[in-house]
mmCIF file of C-alpha atoms in Angstrom:
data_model
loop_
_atom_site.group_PDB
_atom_site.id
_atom_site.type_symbol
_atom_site.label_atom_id
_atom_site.label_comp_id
_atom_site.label_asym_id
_atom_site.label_seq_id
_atom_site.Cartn_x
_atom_site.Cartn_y
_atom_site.Cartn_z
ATOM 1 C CA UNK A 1 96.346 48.239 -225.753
ATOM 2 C CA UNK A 2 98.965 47.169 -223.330
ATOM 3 C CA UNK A 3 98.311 44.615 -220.948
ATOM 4 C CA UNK A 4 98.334 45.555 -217.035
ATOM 5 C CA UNK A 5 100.907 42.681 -216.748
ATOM 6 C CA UNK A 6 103.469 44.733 -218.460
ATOM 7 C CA UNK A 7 103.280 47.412 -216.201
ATOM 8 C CA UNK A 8 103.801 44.920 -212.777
ATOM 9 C CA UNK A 9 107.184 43.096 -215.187
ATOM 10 C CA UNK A 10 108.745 46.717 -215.805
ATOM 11 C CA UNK A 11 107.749 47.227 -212.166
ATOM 12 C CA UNK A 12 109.465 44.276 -210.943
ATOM 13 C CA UNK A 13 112.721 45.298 -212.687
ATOM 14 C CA UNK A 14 112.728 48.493 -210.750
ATOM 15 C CA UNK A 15 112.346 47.130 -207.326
ATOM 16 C CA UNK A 16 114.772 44.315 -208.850
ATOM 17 C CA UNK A 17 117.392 47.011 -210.042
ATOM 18 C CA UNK A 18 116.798 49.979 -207.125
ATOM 19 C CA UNK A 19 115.748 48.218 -203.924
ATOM 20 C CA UNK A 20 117.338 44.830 -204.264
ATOM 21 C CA UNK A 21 120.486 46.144 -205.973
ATOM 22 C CA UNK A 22 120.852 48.694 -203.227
ATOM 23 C CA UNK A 23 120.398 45.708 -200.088
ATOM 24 C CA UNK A 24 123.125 43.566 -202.379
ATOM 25 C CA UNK A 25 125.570 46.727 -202.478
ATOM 26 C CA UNK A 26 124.812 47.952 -199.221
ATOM 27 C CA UNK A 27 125.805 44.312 -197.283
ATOM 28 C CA UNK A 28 128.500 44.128 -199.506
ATOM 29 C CA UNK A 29 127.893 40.909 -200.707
ATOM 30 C CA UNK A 30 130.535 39.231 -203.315
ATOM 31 C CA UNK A 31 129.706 39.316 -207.125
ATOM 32 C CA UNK A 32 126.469 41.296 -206.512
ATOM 33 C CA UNK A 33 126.556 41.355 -210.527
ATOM 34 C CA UNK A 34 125.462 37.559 -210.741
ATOM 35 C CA UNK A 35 122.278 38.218 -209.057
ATOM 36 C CA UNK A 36 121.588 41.719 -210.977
ATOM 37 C CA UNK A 37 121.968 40.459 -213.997
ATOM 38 C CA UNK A 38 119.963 37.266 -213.045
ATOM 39 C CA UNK A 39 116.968 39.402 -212.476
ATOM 40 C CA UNK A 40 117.608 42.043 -215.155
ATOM 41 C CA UNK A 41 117.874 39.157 -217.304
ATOM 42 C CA UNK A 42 114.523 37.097 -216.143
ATOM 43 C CA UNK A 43 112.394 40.801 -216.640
ATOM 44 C CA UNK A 44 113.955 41.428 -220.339
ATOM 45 C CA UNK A 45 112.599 37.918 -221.381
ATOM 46 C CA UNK A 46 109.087 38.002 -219.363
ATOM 47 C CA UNK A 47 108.519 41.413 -220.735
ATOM 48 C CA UNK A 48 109.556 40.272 -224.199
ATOM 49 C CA UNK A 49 107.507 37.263 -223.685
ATOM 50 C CA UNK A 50 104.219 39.462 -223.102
ATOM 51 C CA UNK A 51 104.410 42.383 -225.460
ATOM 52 C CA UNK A 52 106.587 40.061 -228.098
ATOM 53 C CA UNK A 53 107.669 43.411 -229.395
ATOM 54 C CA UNK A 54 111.439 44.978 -229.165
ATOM 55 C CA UNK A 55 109.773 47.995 -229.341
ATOM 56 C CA UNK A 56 108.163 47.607 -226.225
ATOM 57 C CA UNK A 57 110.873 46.219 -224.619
ATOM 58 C CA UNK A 58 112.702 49.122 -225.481
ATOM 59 C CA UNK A 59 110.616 51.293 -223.534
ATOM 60 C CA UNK A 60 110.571 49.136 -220.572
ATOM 61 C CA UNK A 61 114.389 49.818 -220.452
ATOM 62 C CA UNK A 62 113.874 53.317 -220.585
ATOM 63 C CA UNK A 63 111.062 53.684 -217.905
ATOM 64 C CA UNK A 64 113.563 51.813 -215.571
ATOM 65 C CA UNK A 65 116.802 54.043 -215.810
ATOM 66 C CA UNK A 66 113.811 56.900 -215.120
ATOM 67 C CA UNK A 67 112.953 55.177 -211.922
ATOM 68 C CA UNK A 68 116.638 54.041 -211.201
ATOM 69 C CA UNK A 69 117.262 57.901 -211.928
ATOM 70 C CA UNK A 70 114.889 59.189 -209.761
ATOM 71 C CA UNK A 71 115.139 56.681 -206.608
ATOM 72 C CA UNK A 72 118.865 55.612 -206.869
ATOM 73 C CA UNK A 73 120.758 58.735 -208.796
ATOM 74 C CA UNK A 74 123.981 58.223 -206.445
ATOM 75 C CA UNK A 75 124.092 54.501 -208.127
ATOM 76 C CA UNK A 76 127.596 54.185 -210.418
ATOM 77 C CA UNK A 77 127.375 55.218 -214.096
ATOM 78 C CA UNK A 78 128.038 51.467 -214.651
ATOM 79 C CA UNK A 79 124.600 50.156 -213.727
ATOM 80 C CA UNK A 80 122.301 52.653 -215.856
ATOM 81 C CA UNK A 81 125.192 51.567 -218.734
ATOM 82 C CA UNK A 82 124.416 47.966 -218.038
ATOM 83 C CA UNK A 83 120.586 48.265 -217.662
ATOM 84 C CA UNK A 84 120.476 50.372 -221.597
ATOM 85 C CA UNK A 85 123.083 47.694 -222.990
ATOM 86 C CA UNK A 86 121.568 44.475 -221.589
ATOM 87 C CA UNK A 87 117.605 45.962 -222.454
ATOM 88 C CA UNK A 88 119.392 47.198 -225.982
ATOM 89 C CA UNK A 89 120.727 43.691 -226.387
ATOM 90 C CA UNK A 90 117.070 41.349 -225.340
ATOM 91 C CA UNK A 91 115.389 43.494 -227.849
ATOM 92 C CA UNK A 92 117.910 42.744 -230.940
ATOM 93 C CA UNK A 93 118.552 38.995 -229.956
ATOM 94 C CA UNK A 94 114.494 38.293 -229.626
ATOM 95 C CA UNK A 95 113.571 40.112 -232.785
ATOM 96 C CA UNK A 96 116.381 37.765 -234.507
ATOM 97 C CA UNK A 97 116.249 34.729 -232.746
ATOM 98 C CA UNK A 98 112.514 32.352 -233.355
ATOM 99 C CA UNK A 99 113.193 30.224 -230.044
ATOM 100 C CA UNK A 100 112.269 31.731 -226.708
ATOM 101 C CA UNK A 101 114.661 29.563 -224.797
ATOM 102 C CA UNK A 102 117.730 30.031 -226.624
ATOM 103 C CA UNK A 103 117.042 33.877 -226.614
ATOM 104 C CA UNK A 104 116.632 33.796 -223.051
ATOM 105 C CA UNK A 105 120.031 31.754 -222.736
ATOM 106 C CA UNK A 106 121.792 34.264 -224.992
ATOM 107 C CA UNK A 107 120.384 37.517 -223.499
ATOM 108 C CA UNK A 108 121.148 35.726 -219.380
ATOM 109 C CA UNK A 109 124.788 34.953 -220.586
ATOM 110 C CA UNK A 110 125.238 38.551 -222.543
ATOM 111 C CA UNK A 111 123.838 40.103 -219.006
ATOM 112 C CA UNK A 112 126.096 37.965 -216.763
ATOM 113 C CA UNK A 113 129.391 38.704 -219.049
ATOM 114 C CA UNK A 114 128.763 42.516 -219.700
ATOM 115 C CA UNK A 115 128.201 42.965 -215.873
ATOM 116 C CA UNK A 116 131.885 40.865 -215.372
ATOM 117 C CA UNK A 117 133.699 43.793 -218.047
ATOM 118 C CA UNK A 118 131.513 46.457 -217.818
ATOM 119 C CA UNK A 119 135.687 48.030 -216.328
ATOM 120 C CA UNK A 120 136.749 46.849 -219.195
ATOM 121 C CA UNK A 121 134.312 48.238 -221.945
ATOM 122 C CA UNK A 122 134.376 51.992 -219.832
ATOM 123 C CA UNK A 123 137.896 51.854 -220.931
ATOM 124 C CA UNK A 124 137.765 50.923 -224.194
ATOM 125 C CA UNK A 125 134.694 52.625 -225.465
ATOM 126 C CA UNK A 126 134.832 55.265 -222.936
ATOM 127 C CA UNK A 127 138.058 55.959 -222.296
ATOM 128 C CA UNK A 128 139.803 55.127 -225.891
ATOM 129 C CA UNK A 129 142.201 53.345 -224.352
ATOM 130 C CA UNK A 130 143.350 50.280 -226.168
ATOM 131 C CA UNK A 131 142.353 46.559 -225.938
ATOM 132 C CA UNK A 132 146.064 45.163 -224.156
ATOM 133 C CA UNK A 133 146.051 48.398 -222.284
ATOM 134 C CA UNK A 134 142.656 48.304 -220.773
ATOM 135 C CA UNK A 135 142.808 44.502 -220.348
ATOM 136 C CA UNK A 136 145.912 45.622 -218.066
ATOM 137 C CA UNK A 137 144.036 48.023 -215.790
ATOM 138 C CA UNK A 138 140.852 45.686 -215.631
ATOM 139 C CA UNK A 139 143.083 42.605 -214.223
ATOM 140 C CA UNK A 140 144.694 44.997 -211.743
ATOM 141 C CA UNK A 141 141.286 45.624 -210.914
ATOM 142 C CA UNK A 142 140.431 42.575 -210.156
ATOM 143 C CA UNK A 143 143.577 41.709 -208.280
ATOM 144 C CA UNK A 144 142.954 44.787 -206.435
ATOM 145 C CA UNK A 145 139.487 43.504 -205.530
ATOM 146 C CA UNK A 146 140.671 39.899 -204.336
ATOM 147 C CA UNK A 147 143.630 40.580 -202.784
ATOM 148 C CA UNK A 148 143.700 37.558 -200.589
ATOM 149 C CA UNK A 149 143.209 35.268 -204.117
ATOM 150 C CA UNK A 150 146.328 37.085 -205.209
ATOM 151 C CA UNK A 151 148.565 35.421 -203.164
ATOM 152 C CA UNK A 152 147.081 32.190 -204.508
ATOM 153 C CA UNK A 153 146.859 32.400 -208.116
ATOM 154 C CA UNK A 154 148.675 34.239 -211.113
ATOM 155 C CA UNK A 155 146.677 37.858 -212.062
ATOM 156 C CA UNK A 156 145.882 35.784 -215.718
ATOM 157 C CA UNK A 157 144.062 33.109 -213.429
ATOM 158 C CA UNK A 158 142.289 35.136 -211.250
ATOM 159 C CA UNK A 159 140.646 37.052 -214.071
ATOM 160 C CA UNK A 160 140.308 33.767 -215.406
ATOM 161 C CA UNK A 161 138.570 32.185 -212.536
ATOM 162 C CA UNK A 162 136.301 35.627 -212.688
ATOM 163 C CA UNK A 163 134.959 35.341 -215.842
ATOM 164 C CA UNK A 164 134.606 31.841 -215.690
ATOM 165 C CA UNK A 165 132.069 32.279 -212.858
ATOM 166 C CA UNK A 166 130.531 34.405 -214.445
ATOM 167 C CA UNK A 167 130.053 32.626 -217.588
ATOM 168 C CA UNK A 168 129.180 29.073 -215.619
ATOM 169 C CA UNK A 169 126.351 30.742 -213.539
ATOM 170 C CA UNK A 170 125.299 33.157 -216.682
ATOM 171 C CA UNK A 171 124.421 29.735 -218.586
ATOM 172 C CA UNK A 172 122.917 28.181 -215.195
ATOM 173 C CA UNK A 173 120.883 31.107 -214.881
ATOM 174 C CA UNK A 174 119.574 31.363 -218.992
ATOM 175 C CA UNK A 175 118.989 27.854 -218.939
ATOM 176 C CA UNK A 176 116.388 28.428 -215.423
ATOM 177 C CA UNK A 177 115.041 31.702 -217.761
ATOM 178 C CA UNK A 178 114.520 29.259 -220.082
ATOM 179 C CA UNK A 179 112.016 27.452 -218.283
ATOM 180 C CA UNK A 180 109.925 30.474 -216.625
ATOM 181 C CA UNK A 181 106.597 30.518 -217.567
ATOM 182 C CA UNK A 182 103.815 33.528 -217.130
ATOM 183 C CA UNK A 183 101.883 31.670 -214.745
ATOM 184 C CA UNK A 184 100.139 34.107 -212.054
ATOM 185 C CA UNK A 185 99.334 32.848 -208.657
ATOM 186 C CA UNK A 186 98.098 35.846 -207.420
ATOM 187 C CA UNK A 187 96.144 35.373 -203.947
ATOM 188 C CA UNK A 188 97.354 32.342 -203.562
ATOM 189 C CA UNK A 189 99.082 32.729 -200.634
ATOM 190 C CA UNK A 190 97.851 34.664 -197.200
ATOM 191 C CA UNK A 191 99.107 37.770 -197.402
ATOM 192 C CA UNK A 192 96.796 39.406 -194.858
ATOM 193 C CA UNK A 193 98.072 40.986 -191.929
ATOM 194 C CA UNK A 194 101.335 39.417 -193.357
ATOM 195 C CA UNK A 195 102.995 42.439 -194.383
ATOM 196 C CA UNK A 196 104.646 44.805 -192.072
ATOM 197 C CA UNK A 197 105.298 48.072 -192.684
ATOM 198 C CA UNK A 198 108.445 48.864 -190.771
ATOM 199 C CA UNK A 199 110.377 52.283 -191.486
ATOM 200 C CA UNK A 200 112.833 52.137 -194.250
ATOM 201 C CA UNK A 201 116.710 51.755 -193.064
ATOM 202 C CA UNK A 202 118.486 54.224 -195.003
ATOM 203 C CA UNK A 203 121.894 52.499 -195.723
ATOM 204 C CA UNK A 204 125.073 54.169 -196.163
ATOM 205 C CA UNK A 205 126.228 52.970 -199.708
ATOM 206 C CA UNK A 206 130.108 53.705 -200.369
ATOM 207 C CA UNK A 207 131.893 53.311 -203.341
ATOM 208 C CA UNK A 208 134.090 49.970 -203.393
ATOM 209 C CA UNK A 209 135.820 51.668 -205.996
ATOM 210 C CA UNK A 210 137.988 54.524 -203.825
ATOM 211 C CA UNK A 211 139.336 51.436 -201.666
ATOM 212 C CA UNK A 212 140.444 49.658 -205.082
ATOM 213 C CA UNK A 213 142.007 52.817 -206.207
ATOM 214 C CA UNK A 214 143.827 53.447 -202.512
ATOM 215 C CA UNK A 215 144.875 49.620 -202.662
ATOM 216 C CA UNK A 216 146.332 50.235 -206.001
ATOM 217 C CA UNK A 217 148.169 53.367 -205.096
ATOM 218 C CA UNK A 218 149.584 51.480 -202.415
ATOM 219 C CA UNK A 219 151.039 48.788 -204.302
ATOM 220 C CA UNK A 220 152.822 51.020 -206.159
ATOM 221 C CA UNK A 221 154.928 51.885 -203.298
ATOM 222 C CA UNK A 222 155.579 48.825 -202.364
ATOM 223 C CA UNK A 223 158.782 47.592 -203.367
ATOM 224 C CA UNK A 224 158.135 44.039 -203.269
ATOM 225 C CA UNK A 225 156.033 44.044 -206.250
ATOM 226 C CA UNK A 226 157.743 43.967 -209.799
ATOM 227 C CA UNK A 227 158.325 47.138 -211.536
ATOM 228 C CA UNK A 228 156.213 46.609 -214.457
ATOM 229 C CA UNK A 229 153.400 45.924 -212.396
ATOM 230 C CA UNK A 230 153.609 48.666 -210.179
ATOM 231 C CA UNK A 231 153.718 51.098 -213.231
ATOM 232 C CA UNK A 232 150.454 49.276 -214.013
ATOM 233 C CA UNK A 233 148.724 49.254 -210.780
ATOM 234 C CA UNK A 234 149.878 53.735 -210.947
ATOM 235 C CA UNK A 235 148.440 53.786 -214.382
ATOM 236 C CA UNK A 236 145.169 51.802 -212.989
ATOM 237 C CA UNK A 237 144.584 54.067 -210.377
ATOM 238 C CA UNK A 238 144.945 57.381 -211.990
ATOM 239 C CA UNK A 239 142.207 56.198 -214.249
ATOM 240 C CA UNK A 240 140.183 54.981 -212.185
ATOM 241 C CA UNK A 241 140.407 58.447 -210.179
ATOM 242 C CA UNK A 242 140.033 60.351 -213.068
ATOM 243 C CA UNK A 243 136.570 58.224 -213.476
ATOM 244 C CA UNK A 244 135.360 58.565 -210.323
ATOM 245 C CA UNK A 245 136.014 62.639 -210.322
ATOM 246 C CA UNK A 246 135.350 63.930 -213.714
ATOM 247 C CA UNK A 247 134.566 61.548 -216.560
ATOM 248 C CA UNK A 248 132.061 59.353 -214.913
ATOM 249 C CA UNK A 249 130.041 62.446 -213.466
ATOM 250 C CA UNK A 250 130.019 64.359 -216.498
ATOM 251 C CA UNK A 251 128.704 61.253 -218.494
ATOM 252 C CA UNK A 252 126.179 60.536 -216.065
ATOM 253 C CA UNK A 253 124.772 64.427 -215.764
ATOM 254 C CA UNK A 254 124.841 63.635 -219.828
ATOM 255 C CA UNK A 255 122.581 60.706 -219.186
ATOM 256 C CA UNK A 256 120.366 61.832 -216.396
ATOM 257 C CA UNK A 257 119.657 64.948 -218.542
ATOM 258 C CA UNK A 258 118.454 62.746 -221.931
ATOM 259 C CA UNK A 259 115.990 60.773 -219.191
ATOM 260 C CA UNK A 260 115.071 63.648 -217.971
ATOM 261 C CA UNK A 261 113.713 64.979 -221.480
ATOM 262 C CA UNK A 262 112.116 61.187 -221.677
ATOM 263 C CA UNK A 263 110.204 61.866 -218.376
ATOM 264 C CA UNK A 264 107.706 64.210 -219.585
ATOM 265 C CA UNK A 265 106.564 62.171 -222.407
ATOM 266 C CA UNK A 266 105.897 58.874 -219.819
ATOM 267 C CA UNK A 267 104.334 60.532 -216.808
ATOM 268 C CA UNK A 268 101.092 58.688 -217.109
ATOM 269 C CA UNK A 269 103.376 55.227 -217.135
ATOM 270 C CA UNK A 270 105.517 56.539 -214.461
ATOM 271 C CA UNK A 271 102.237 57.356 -212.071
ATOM 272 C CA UNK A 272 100.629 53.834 -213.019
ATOM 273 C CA UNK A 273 104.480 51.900 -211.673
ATOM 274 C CA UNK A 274 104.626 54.193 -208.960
ATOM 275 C CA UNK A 275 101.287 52.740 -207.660
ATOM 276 C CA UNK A 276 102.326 49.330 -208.362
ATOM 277 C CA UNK A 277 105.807 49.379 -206.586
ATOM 278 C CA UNK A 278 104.292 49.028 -202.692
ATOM 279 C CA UNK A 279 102.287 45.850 -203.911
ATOM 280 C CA UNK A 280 105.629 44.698 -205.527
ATOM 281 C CA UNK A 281 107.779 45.604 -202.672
ATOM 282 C CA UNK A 282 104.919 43.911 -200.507
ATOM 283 C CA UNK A 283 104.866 40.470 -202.591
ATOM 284 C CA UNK A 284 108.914 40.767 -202.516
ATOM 285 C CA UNK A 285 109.126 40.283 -198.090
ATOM 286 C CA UNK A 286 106.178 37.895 -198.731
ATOM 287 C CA UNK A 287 107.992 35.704 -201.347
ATOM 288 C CA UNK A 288 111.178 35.833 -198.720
ATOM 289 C CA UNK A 289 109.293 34.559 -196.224
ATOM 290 C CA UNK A 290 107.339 31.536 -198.148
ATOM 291 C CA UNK A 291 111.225 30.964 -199.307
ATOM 292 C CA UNK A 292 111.780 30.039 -195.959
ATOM 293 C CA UNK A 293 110.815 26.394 -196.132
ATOM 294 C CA UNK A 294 113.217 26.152 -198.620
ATOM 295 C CA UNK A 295 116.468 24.846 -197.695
ATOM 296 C CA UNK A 296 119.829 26.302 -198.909
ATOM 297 C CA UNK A 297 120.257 28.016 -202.208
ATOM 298 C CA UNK A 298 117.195 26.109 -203.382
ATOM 299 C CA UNK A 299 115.493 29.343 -201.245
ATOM 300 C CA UNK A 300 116.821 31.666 -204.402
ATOM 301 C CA UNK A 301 114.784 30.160 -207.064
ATOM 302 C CA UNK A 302 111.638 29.228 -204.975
ATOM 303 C CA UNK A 303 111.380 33.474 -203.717
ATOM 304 C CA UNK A 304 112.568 34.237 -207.324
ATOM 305 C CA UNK A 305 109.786 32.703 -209.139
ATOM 306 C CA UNK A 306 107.281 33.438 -205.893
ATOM 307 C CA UNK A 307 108.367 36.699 -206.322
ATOM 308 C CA UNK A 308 106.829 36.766 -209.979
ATOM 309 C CA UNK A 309 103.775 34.414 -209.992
ATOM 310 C CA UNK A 310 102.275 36.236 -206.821
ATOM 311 C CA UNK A 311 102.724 39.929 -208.952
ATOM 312 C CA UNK A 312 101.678 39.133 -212.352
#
């Protein structure tokens, strides 16, 4: 039998992936990837932890790209491709792997980099287009994205830089994974009358990806720029447009249709979450707010691991 605290874990990735996600994107905050794949990380090891199956684990991933199908379908193909890769990858590297820590490390730092290229594999795997090529279009990208770093450093050392943030923080993160335990503290703060139950803001959400692409278009027209590279900025754009209008659509109708055949056969699982997500989404403003006596980005990991103790 599977215990309850399974359940509230797979239910904390959901509000993790669909509600926080959504705020991140929505405020447009810089490198919203570092803090998904933070928590998308954290929930693949503390579910592994419990159920110490793969198998189980597996599952969890697929009961969240259900939810994130059903509460945030307009979401980019990318992040129901990240959630099945980075699930995909905590089950193989904690059915090899005997320490708990160093899987944790390796699945955090997998997470963090596959969120950085997730471009960059859509190209290759997706697209067929080849490794130089693709690495091409994904450093445009990124120039595209930073244009005021542009002026500062080289497109090699801005991708550079990118990565490299990624990477630092990814093993910063693992090695705070590393040290999580399953303790519960729930009740042990006073959540009575502490939890307001304002109307939800809907939030416009629009693609960063169309200004990229116009940006891109643009600097091929400009004829300051170097040839070569505005051939490659064209070439960027009219895949990335050719994404955003046909391929990524039909791959995520391709998707949504294989989770909706999955949905039938985990409707008792999808009722139990769906009871447990206001108590999660509860705890979450409730964790914020103890976070408050916490100064600076020590505030992060204090709600983060509030977040958990108080829902387990």
């Amino acid at each position: 039998m599977i215990s309850k605290r399974y359940y509230r874990l797979i239910a904390l990735w959901v509000l993790a992936e669909t509600f926080l996600g959504g705020l991140l994107h929505a405020f447009r905050i810089p490198l919203t990837g570092v803090f998904i794949a933070c928590f998308s990380a954290l929930f693949i090891s503390l579910i592994y932890s419990t159920t110490r199956s793969s198998k189980k684990l597996i599952h969890a991933t697929l009961i969240v790209l259900v939810f994130k199908m059903l509460l945030s379908p307009h979401a980019p193909l990318g992040a129901f491709l990240s959630v099945a890769l980075q699930g995909s990858f905590g089950a193989f590297i904690f059915a090899l792997v005997p320490s708990q820590k160093l899987g944790r490390t390796l699945v955090t730092v997998f997470a963090y980099m596959q969120s950085a290229t997730m471009k960059l594999l859509s190209l290759t795997i997706i697209f067929g287009i080849g490794f130089w090529d693709a690495l091409d279009e994904f450093m445009l990208s990124i120039v595209a994205y930073f244009p005021f770093l542009s002026t500062v450093l080289s497109a090699k050392n801005l991708v550079l830089s990118y990565l490299g943030i990624y990477l630092i923080t990814g093993l910063i993160a693992g090695w705070m994974i590393g040290k999580v335990s399953l303790e519960s503290r729930r009740g042990s703060l006073d959540i009575e009358g502490n939890t307001p139950q304002g109307e939800k803001k809907k939030s416009s959400k629009m693609s960063l990806e169309w200004p990229v692409i116009l940006l891109l278009f643009l600097i091929y027209f400009l004829p300051i720029f170097p040839d070569s590279f505005r051939e490659m900025s064209l070439r960027a754009a009219i895949i990335l447009t050719l994404w955003q209008l046909f391929l990524g659509p039909l791959v995520k109708k391709l998707l949504f249709k294989f989770l909706g055949s999955k949905r039938s056969g985990m409707i008792r699982e999808i009722n139990l979450i769906e009871g447990i997500l206001p108590e999660m989404r509860d705890n979450l403003k409730i964790s914020w707010r103890a976070a408050s006596t916490q100064k600076g980005l020590l505030r992060i990991p204090f709600f983060v691991k509030t977040w958990v103790q108080i829902s387990l």
